[in-house]
């Protein structure tokens, strides 16, 4: 029995916004199901969806506005919360 599509999945949002075709999503879903990876990561890493388009789709899915941290400067107190080695390894800052 096929699943009923609710129209609220990230893949549905990407198709509805004209970012990618339904056929390309179906192929990507097959690929990610086979290798156990996340669809969002697969789509952006394989340049099927631009990161900016994925951010907007995720924002719509989560019903949250996107936030840009381009002009955010962490305070020294914030930087002291995590070890510097961890921040470097995880590319936090």
PDB file of N, CA and C in Angstrom:
ATOM      1  N   UNK A   1       0.840  -1.174   0.000  1.00  0.00           N
ATOM      2  CA  UNK A   1       0.000   0.000   0.000  1.00  0.00           C
ATOM      3  C   UNK A   1       0.888   1.241   0.000  1.00  0.00           C
ATOM      4  N   UNK A   2       0.654   2.171  -0.885  1.00  0.00           N
ATOM      5  CA  UNK A   2       1.455   3.385  -0.983  1.00  0.00           C
ATOM      6  C   UNK A   2       1.075   4.369   0.113  1.00  0.00           C
ATOM      7  N   UNK A   3       2.099   5.126   0.549  1.00  0.00           N
ATOM      8  CA  UNK A   3       1.837   6.147   1.553  1.00  0.00           C
ATOM      9  C   UNK A   3       1.103   7.318   0.916  1.00  0.00           C
ATOM     10  N   UNK A   4       0.221   7.900   1.678  1.00  0.00           N
ATOM     11  CA  UNK A   4      -0.451   9.112   1.216  1.00  0.00           C
ATOM     12  C   UNK A   4       0.467  10.289   1.488  1.00  0.00           C
ATOM     13  N   UNK A   5       0.686  11.110   0.502  1.00  0.00           N
ATOM     14  CA  UNK A   5       1.568  12.259   0.654  1.00  0.00           C
ATOM     15  C   UNK A   5       0.771  13.429   1.194  1.00  0.00           C
ATOM     16  N   UNK A   6       1.292  14.018   2.248  1.00  0.00           N
ATOM     17  CA  UNK A   6       0.565  15.093   2.911  1.00  0.00           C
ATOM     18  C   UNK A   6       0.873  16.468   2.341  1.00  0.00           C
ATOM     19  N   UNK A   7       1.960  16.578   1.575  1.00  0.00           N
ATOM     20  CA  UNK A   7       2.327  17.877   1.040  1.00  0.00           C
ATOM     21  C   UNK A   7       3.157  18.697   2.006  1.00  0.00           C
ATOM     22  N   UNK A   8       3.492  18.125   3.157  1.00  0.00           N
ATOM     23  CA  UNK A   8       4.258  18.889   4.128  1.00  0.00           C
ATOM     24  C   UNK A   8       5.689  18.388   4.265  1.00  0.00           C
ATOM     25  N   UNK A   9       6.061  17.337   3.541  1.00  0.00           N
ATOM     26  CA  UNK A   9       7.429  16.845   3.583  1.00  0.00           C
ATOM     27  C   UNK A   9       8.352  17.835   2.892  1.00  0.00           C
ATOM     28  N   UNK A  10       9.600  17.822   3.293  1.00  0.00           N
ATOM     29  CA  UNK A  10      10.583  18.723   2.690  1.00  0.00           C
ATOM     30  C   UNK A  10      10.674  18.490   1.190  1.00  0.00           C
ATOM     31  N   UNK A  11      10.621  17.241   0.773  1.00  0.00           N
ATOM     32  CA  UNK A  11      10.691  16.954  -0.661  1.00  0.00           C
ATOM     33  C   UNK A  11       9.501  17.558  -1.395  1.00  0.00           C
ATOM     34  N   UNK A  12       8.315  17.510  -0.782  1.00  0.00           N
ATOM     35  CA  UNK A  12       7.132  18.116  -1.399  1.00  0.00           C
ATOM     36  C   UNK A  12       7.285  19.632  -1.518  1.00  0.00           C
ATOM     37  N   UNK A  13       7.867  20.241  -0.504  1.00  0.00           N
ATOM     38  CA  UNK A  13       8.082  21.694  -0.520  1.00  0.00           C
ATOM     39  C   UNK A  13       9.051  22.066  -1.632  1.00  0.00           C
ATOM     40  N   UNK A  14      10.143  21.299  -1.776  1.00  0.00           N
ATOM     41  CA  UNK A  14      11.122  21.577  -2.829  1.00  0.00           C
ATOM     42  C   UNK A  14      10.488  21.470  -4.211  1.00  0.00           C
ATOM     43  N   UNK A  15       9.659  20.453  -4.422  1.00  0.00           N
ATOM     44  CA  UNK A  15       8.991  20.280  -5.713  1.00  0.00           C
ATOM     45  C   UNK A  15       7.995  21.414  -5.942  1.00  0.00           C
ATOM     46  N   UNK A  16       7.196  21.711  -4.937  1.00  0.00           N
ATOM     47  CA  UNK A  16       6.192  22.771  -5.057  1.00  0.00           C
ATOM     48  C   UNK A  16       6.840  24.131  -5.360  1.00  0.00           C
ATOM     49  N   UNK A  17       8.038  24.365  -4.794  1.00  0.00           N
ATOM     50  CA  UNK A  17       8.737  25.630  -5.025  1.00  0.00           C
ATOM     51  C   UNK A  17       9.508  25.642  -6.345  1.00  0.00           C
ATOM     52  N   UNK A  18       9.446  24.541  -7.095  1.00  0.00           N
ATOM     53  CA  UNK A  18      10.106  24.479  -8.394  1.00  0.00           C
ATOM     54  C   UNK A  18      11.614  24.341  -8.313  1.00  0.00           C
ATOM     55  N   UNK A  19      12.119  23.878  -7.178  1.00  0.00           N
ATOM     56  CA  UNK A  19      13.556  23.732  -6.982  1.00  0.00           C
ATOM     57  C   UNK A  19      14.078  22.471  -7.648  1.00  0.00           C
ATOM     58  N   UNK A  20      13.268  21.413  -7.656  1.00  0.00           N
ATOM     59  CA  UNK A  20      13.667  20.117  -8.193  1.00  0.00           C
ATOM     60  C   UNK A  20      12.404  19.406  -8.686  1.00  0.00           C
ATOM     61  N   UNK A  21      12.571  18.489  -9.615  1.00  0.00           N
ATOM     62  CA  UNK A  21      11.403  17.764 -10.138  1.00  0.00           C
ATOM     63  C   UNK A  21      11.044  16.591  -9.231  1.00  0.00           C
ATOM     64  N   UNK A  22       9.811  16.154  -9.342  1.00  0.00           N
ATOM     65  CA  UNK A  22       9.350  14.999  -8.571  1.00  0.00           C
ATOM     66  C   UNK A  22      10.132  13.747  -8.955  1.00  0.00           C
ATOM     67  N   UNK A  23      10.477  13.612 -10.232  1.00  0.00           N
ATOM     68  CA  UNK A  23      11.261  12.452 -10.673  1.00  0.00           C
ATOM     69  C   UNK A  23      12.656  12.450 -10.047  1.00  0.00           C
ATOM     70  N   UNK A  24      13.284  13.624  -9.974  1.00  0.00           N
ATOM     71  CA  UNK A  24      14.614  13.718  -9.372  1.00  0.00           C
ATOM     72  C   UNK A  24      14.550  13.425  -7.873  1.00  0.00           C
ATOM     73  N   UNK A  25      13.480  13.871  -7.219  1.00  0.00           N
ATOM     74  CA  UNK A  25      13.299  13.563  -5.794  1.00  0.00           C
ATOM     75  C   UNK A  25      13.127  12.062  -5.601  1.00  0.00           C
ATOM     76  N   UNK A  26      12.316  11.433  -6.447  1.00  0.00           N
ATOM     77  CA  UNK A  26      12.087   9.991  -6.335  1.00  0.00           C
ATOM     78  C   UNK A  26      13.391   9.222  -6.490  1.00  0.00           C
ATOM     79  N   UNK A  27      14.220   9.609  -7.451  1.00  0.00           N
ATOM     80  CA  UNK A  27      15.506   8.949  -7.658  1.00  0.00           C
ATOM     81  C   UNK A  27      16.422   9.169  -6.454  1.00  0.00           C
ATOM     82  N   UNK A  28      16.435  10.373  -5.921  1.00  0.00           N
ATOM     83  CA  UNK A  28      17.264  10.678  -4.752  1.00  0.00           C
ATOM     84  C   UNK A  28      16.781   9.906  -3.531  1.00  0.00           C
ATOM     85  N   UNK A  29      15.466   9.782  -3.374  1.00  0.00           N
ATOM     86  CA  UNK A  29      14.921   9.025  -2.246  1.00  0.00           C
ATOM     87  C   UNK A  29      15.313   7.546  -2.339  1.00  0.00           C
ATOM     88  N   UNK A  30      15.306   6.994  -3.546  1.00  0.00           N
ATOM     89  CA  UNK A  30      15.741   5.601  -3.737  1.00  0.00           C
ATOM     90  C   UNK A  30      17.212   5.451  -3.342  1.00  0.00           C
ATOM     91  N   UNK A  31      18.019   6.397  -3.783  1.00  0.00           N
ATOM     92  CA  UNK A  31      19.456   6.354  -3.490  1.00  0.00           C
ATOM     93  C   UNK A  31      19.712   6.465  -1.995  1.00  0.00           C
ATOM     94  N   UNK A  32      19.051   7.398  -1.333  1.00  0.00           N
ATOM     95  CA  UNK A  32      19.284   7.584   0.100  1.00  0.00           C
ATOM     96  C   UNK A  32      18.726   6.419   0.907  1.00  0.00           C
ATOM     97  N   UNK A  33      17.646   5.831   0.434  1.00  0.00           N
ATOM     98  CA  UNK A  33      17.098   4.661   1.127  1.00  0.00           C
ATOM     99  C   UNK A  33      18.090   3.493   1.032  1.00  0.00           C
ATOM    100  N   UNK A  34      18.727   3.361  -0.125  1.00  0.00           N
ATOM    101  CA  UNK A  34      19.674   2.262  -0.350  1.00  0.00           C
ATOM    102  C   UNK A  34      20.938   2.413   0.491  1.00  0.00           C
ATOM    103  N   UNK A  35      21.414   3.650   0.658  1.00  0.00           N
ATOM    104  CA  UNK A  35      22.677   3.824   1.394  1.00  0.00           C
ATOM    105  C   UNK A  35      22.497   4.391   2.798  1.00  0.00           C
ATOM    106  N   UNK A  36      21.264   4.650   3.196  1.00  0.00           N
ATOM    107  CA  UNK A  36      20.999   5.082   4.564  1.00  0.00           C
ATOM    108  C   UNK A  36      21.361   6.519   4.878  1.00  0.00           C
ATOM    109  N   UNK A  37      21.522   7.345   3.858  1.00  0.00           N
ATOM    110  CA  UNK A  37      21.862   8.747   4.111  1.00  0.00           C
ATOM    111  C   UNK A  37      20.604   9.606   4.175  1.00  0.00           C
ATOM    112  N   UNK A  38      20.773  10.836   4.637  1.00  0.00           N
ATOM    113  CA  UNK A  38      19.643  11.763   4.737  1.00  0.00           C
ATOM    114  C   UNK A  38      19.412  12.431   3.389  1.00  0.00           C
ATOM    115  N   UNK A  39      18.151  12.563   3.032  1.00  0.00           N
ATOM    116  CA  UNK A  39      17.789  13.155   1.746  1.00  0.00           C
ATOM    117  C   UNK A  39      18.327  14.575   1.614  1.00  0.00           C
ATOM    118  N   UNK A  40      18.167  15.382   2.649  1.00  0.00           N
ATOM    119  CA  UNK A  40      18.599  16.780   2.587  1.00  0.00           C
ATOM    120  C   UNK A  40      20.094  16.884   2.293  1.00  0.00           C
ATOM    121  N   UNK A  41      20.878  16.051   2.969  1.00  0.00           N
ATOM    122  CA  UNK A  41      22.324  16.054   2.770  1.00  0.00           C
ATOM    123  C   UNK A  41      22.677  15.573   1.367  1.00  0.00           C
ATOM    124  N   UNK A  42      22.025  14.513   0.922  1.00  0.00           N
ATOM    125  CA  UNK A  42      22.279  13.970  -0.416  1.00  0.00           C
ATOM    126  C   UNK A  42      21.991  15.011  -1.498  1.00  0.00           C
ATOM    127  N   UNK A  43      20.855  15.691  -1.377  1.00  0.00           N
ATOM    128  CA  UNK A  43      20.463  16.667  -2.394  1.00  0.00           C
ATOM    129  C   UNK A  43      21.454  17.814  -2.493  1.00  0.00           C
ATOM    130  N   UNK A  44      21.929  18.310  -1.352  1.00  0.00           N
ATOM    131  CA  UNK A  44      22.858  19.441  -1.393  1.00  0.00           C
ATOM    132  C   UNK A  44      24.268  18.998  -1.767  1.00  0.00           C
ATOM    133  N   UNK A  45      24.717  17.861  -1.239  1.00  0.00           N
ATOM    134  CA  UNK A  45      26.074  17.400  -1.557  1.00  0.00           C
ATOM    135  C   UNK A  45      26.233  17.017  -3.022  1.00  0.00           C
ATOM    136  N   UNK A  46      25.156  16.585  -3.661  1.00  0.00           N
ATOM    137  CA  UNK A  46      25.209  16.210  -5.078  1.00  0.00           C
ATOM    138  C   UNK A  46      24.747  17.339  -5.994  1.00  0.00           C
ATOM    139  N   UNK A  47      24.656  18.532  -5.432  1.00  0.00           N
ATOM    140  CA  UNK A  47      24.301  19.747  -6.187  1.00  0.00           C
ATOM    141  C   UNK A  47      22.971  19.629  -6.925  1.00  0.00           C
ATOM    142  N   UNK A  48      22.052  18.860  -6.359  1.00  0.00           N
ATOM    143  CA  UNK A  48      20.712  18.770  -6.935  1.00  0.00           C
ATOM    144  C   UNK A  48      19.832  19.900  -6.422  1.00  0.00           C
ATOM    145  N   UNK A  49      20.178  20.415  -5.251  1.00  0.00           N
ATOM    146  CA  UNK A  49      19.465  21.535  -4.634  1.00  0.00           C
ATOM    147  C   UNK A  49      20.515  22.465  -4.039  1.00  0.00           C
ATOM    148  N   UNK A  50      20.386  23.762  -4.297  1.00  0.00           N
ATOM    149  CA  UNK A  50      21.307  24.729  -3.710  1.00  0.00           C
ATOM    150  C   UNK A  50      21.064  24.803  -2.203  1.00  0.00           C
ATOM    151  N   UNK A  51      22.124  25.003  -1.428  1.00  0.00           N
ATOM    152  CA  UNK A  51      21.950  25.100   0.022  1.00  0.00           C
ATOM    153  C   UNK A  51      20.923  26.165   0.433  1.00  0.00           C
ATOM    154  N   UNK A  52      20.897  27.275  -0.292  1.00  0.00           N
ATOM    155  CA  UNK A  52      19.949  28.341   0.034  1.00  0.00           C
ATOM    156  C   UNK A  52      18.505  27.877  -0.144  1.00  0.00           C
ATOM    157  N   UNK A  53      18.263  27.091  -1.202  1.00  0.00           N
ATOM    158  CA  UNK A  53      16.920  26.559  -1.429  1.00  0.00           C
ATOM    159  C   UNK A  53      16.543  25.539  -0.359  1.00  0.00           C
ATOM    160  N   UNK A  54      17.520  24.751   0.076  1.00  0.00           N
ATOM    161  CA  UNK A  54      17.254  23.780   1.140  1.00  0.00           C
ATOM    162  C   UNK A  54      16.933  24.502   2.442  1.00  0.00           C
ATOM    163  N   UNK A  55      17.655  25.565   2.738  1.00  0.00           N
ATOM    164  CA  UNK A  55      17.382  26.348   3.948  1.00  0.00           C
ATOM    165  C   UNK A  55      15.964  26.882   3.929  1.00  0.00           C
ATOM    166  N   UNK A  56      15.537  27.413   2.791  1.00  0.00           N
ATOM    167  CA  UNK A  56      14.172  27.949   2.699  1.00  0.00           C
ATOM    168  C   UNK A  56      13.129  26.845   2.844  1.00  0.00           C
ATOM    169  N   UNK A  57      13.391  25.680   2.261  1.00  0.00           N
ATOM    170  CA  UNK A  57      12.448  24.563   2.389  1.00  0.00           C
ATOM    171  C   UNK A  57      12.381  24.079   3.840  1.00  0.00           C
ATOM    172  N   UNK A  58      13.528  23.953   4.483  1.00  0.00           N
ATOM    173  CA  UNK A  58      13.548  23.542   5.889  1.00  0.00           C
ATOM    174  C   UNK A  58      12.854  24.571   6.770  1.00  0.00           C
ATOM    175  N   UNK A  59      13.054  25.825   6.449  1.00  0.00           N
ATOM    176  CA  UNK A  59      12.402  26.902   7.195  1.00  0.00           C
ATOM    177  C   UNK A  59      10.880  26.800   7.080  1.00  0.00           C
ATOM    178  N   UNK A  60      10.410  26.544   5.876  1.00  0.00           N
ATOM    179  CA  UNK A  60       8.968  26.380   5.673  1.00  0.00           C
ATOM    180  C   UNK A  60       8.457  25.133   6.385  1.00  0.00           C
ATOM    181  N   UNK A  61       9.196  24.053   6.294  1.00  0.00           N
ATOM    182  CA  UNK A  61       8.801  22.790   6.926  1.00  0.00           C
ATOM    183  C   UNK A  61       8.701  22.936   8.445  1.00  0.00           C
ATOM    184  N   UNK A  62       9.677  23.624   9.015  1.00  0.00           N
ATOM    185  CA  UNK A  62       9.717  23.806  10.473  1.00  0.00           C
ATOM    186  C   UNK A  62       8.867  24.983  10.952  1.00  0.00           C
ATOM    187  N   UNK A  63       8.341  25.742   9.980  1.00  0.00           N
ATOM    188  CA  UNK A  63       7.546  26.932  10.292  1.00  0.00           C
ATOM    189  C   UNK A  63       8.346  27.918  11.156  1.00  0.00           C
ATOM    190  N   UNK A  64       9.594  28.106  10.744  1.00  0.00           N
ATOM    191  CA  UNK A  64      10.506  29.023  11.425  1.00  0.00           C
ATOM    192  C   UNK A  64      11.222  29.863  10.379  1.00  0.00           C
ATOM    193  N   UNK A  65      11.374  31.148  10.618  1.00  0.00           N
ATOM    194  CA  UNK A  65      12.120  31.955   9.644  1.00  0.00           C
ATOM    195  C   UNK A  65      13.597  31.594   9.667  1.00  0.00           C
ATOM    196  N   UNK A  66      14.245  31.652   8.505  1.00  0.00           N
ATOM    197  CA  UNK A  66      15.688  31.385   8.495  1.00  0.00           C
ATOM    198  C   UNK A  66      16.427  32.499   9.222  1.00  0.00           C
ATOM    199  N   UNK A  67      17.547  32.156   9.823  1.00  0.00           N
ATOM    200  CA  UNK A  67      18.347  33.124  10.569  1.00  0.00           C
ATOM    201  C   UNK A  67      19.739  33.152   9.967  1.00  0.00           C
ATOM    202  N   UNK A  68      20.220  34.337   9.687  1.00  0.00           N
ATOM    203  CA  UNK A  68      21.582  34.495   9.177  1.00  0.00           C
ATOM    204  C   UNK A  68      22.505  34.862  10.337  1.00  0.00           C
ATOM    205  N   UNK A  69      23.589  34.154  10.436  1.00  0.00           N
ATOM    206  CA  UNK A  69      24.576  34.448  11.470  1.00  0.00           C
ATOM    207  C   UNK A  69      25.805  35.130  10.877  1.00  0.00           C
ATOM    208  N   UNK A  70      25.655  35.677   9.680  1.00  0.00           N
ATOM    209  CA  UNK A  70      26.790  36.289   8.987  1.00  0.00           C
ATOM    210  C   UNK A  70      27.405  37.426   9.790  1.00  0.00           C
ATOM    211  N   UNK A  71      26.611  38.155  10.528  1.00  0.00           N
ATOM    212  CA  UNK A  71      27.115  39.306  11.277  1.00  0.00           C
ATOM    213  C   UNK A  71      27.152  39.042  12.775  1.00  0.00           C
ATOM    214  N   UNK A  72      27.045  37.786  13.170  1.00  0.00           N
ATOM    215  CA  UNK A  72      27.076  37.417  14.583  1.00  0.00           C
ATOM    216  C   UNK A  72      28.520  37.257  15.040  1.00  0.00           C
ATOM    217  N   UNK A  73      28.859  37.892  16.123  1.00  0.00           N
ATOM    218  CA  UNK A  73      30.174  37.743  16.724  1.00  0.00           C
ATOM    219  C   UNK A  73      29.981  37.207  18.135  1.00  0.00           C
ATOM    220  N   UNK A  74      30.470  35.993  18.392  1.00  0.00           N
ATOM    221  CA  UNK A  74      30.293  35.428  19.738  1.00  0.00           C
ATOM    222  C   UNK A  74      31.117  36.189  20.774  1.00  0.00           C
ATOM    223  N   UNK A  75      30.574  36.299  21.961  1.00  0.00           N
ATOM    224  CA  UNK A  75      31.283  36.952  23.051  1.00  0.00           C
ATOM    225  C   UNK A  75      32.304  35.980  23.640  1.00  0.00           C
ATOM    226  N   UNK A  76      33.304  36.502  24.331  1.00  0.00           N
ATOM    227  CA  UNK A  76      34.284  35.613  24.971  1.00  0.00           C
ATOM    228  C   UNK A  76      33.639  34.622  25.934  1.00  0.00           C
ATOM    229  N   UNK A  77      32.597  35.046  26.656  1.00  0.00           N
ATOM    230  CA  UNK A  77      31.911  34.136  27.576  1.00  0.00           C
ATOM    231  C   UNK A  77      31.303  32.954  26.824  1.00  0.00           C
ATOM    232  N   UNK A  78      30.740  33.224  25.682  1.00  0.00           N
ATOM    233  CA  UNK A  78      30.146  32.152  24.874  1.00  0.00           C
ATOM    234  C   UNK A  78      31.226  31.202  24.368  1.00  0.00           C
ATOM    235  N   UNK A  79      32.332  31.748  23.943  1.00  0.00           N
ATOM    236  CA  UNK A  79      33.430  30.924  23.433  1.00  0.00           C
ATOM    237  C   UNK A  79      34.060  30.060  24.521  1.00  0.00           C
ATOM    238  N   UNK A  80      33.963  30.500  25.761  1.00  0.00           N
ATOM    239  CA  UNK A  80      34.531  29.729  26.871  1.00  0.00           C
ATOM    240  C   UNK A  80      33.671  28.526  27.260  1.00  0.00           C
ATOM    241  N   UNK A  81      32.470  28.407  26.717  1.00  0.00           N
ATOM    242  CA  UNK A  81      31.580  27.305  27.082  1.00  0.00           C
ATOM    243  C   UNK A  81      32.051  25.954  26.551  1.00  0.00           C
ATOM    244  N   UNK A  82      32.744  25.969  25.419  1.00  0.00           N
ATOM    245  CA  UNK A  82      33.208  24.722  24.810  1.00  0.00           C
ATOM    246  C   UNK A  82      34.729  24.748  24.667  1.00  0.00           C
ATOM    247  N   UNK A  83      35.361  23.594  24.779  1.00  0.00           N
ATOM    248  CA  UNK A  83      36.813  23.548  24.560  1.00  0.00           C
ATOM    249  C   UNK A  83      37.159  23.956  23.121  1.00  0.00           C
ATOM    250  N   UNK A  84      38.237  24.694  22.973  1.00  0.00           N
ATOM    251  CA  UNK A  84      38.644  25.188  21.658  1.00  0.00           C
ATOM    252  C   UNK A  84      38.912  24.048  20.680  1.00  0.00           C
ATOM    253  N   UNK A  85      39.452  22.925  21.178  1.00  0.00           N
ATOM    254  CA  UNK A  85      39.718  21.776  20.314  1.00  0.00           C
ATOM    255  C   UNK A  85      38.417  21.238  19.708  1.00  0.00           C
ATOM    256  N   UNK A  86      37.366  21.183  20.539  1.00  0.00           N
ATOM    257  CA  UNK A  86      36.083  20.695  20.050  1.00  0.00           C
ATOM    258  C   UNK A  86      35.500  21.648  19.005  1.00  0.00           C
ATOM    259  N   UNK A  87      35.599  22.958  19.253  1.00  0.00           N
ATOM    260  CA  UNK A  87      35.066  23.927  18.296  1.00  0.00           C
ATOM    261  C   UNK A  87      35.805  23.812  16.958  1.00  0.00           C
ATOM    262  N   UNK A  88      37.112  23.608  17.016  1.00  0.00           N
ATOM    263  CA  UNK A  88      37.892  23.476  15.781  1.00  0.00           C
ATOM    264  C   UNK A  88      37.534  22.178  15.058  1.00  0.00           C
ATOM    265  N   UNK A  89      37.417  21.089  15.806  1.00  0.00           N
ATOM    266  CA  UNK A  89      37.109  19.783  15.203  1.00  0.00           C
ATOM    267  C   UNK A  89      35.726  19.779  14.570  1.00  0.00           C
ATOM    268  N   UNK A  90      34.751  20.383  15.235  1.00  0.00           N
ATOM    269  CA  UNK A  90      33.361  20.391  14.766  1.00  0.00           C
ATOM    270  C   UNK A  90      33.040  21.593  13.879  1.00  0.00           C
ATOM    271  N   UNK A  91      34.049  22.425  13.640  1.00  0.00           N
ATOM    272  CA  UNK A  91      33.894  23.637  12.809  1.00  0.00           C
ATOM    273  C   UNK A  91      32.780  24.531  13.348  1.00  0.00           C
ATOM    274  N   UNK A  92      32.747  24.684  14.663  1.00  0.00           N
ATOM    275  CA  UNK A  92      31.706  25.497  15.297  1.00  0.00           C
ATOM    276  C   UNK A  92      31.951  26.970  15.061  1.00  0.00           C
ATOM    277  N   UNK A  93      33.201  27.393  15.180  1.00  0.00           N
ATOM    278  CA  UNK A  93      33.515  28.815  14.978  1.00  0.00           C
ATOM    279  C   UNK A  93      34.640  28.902  13.979  1.00  0.00           C
TER     280      UNK A  93
END
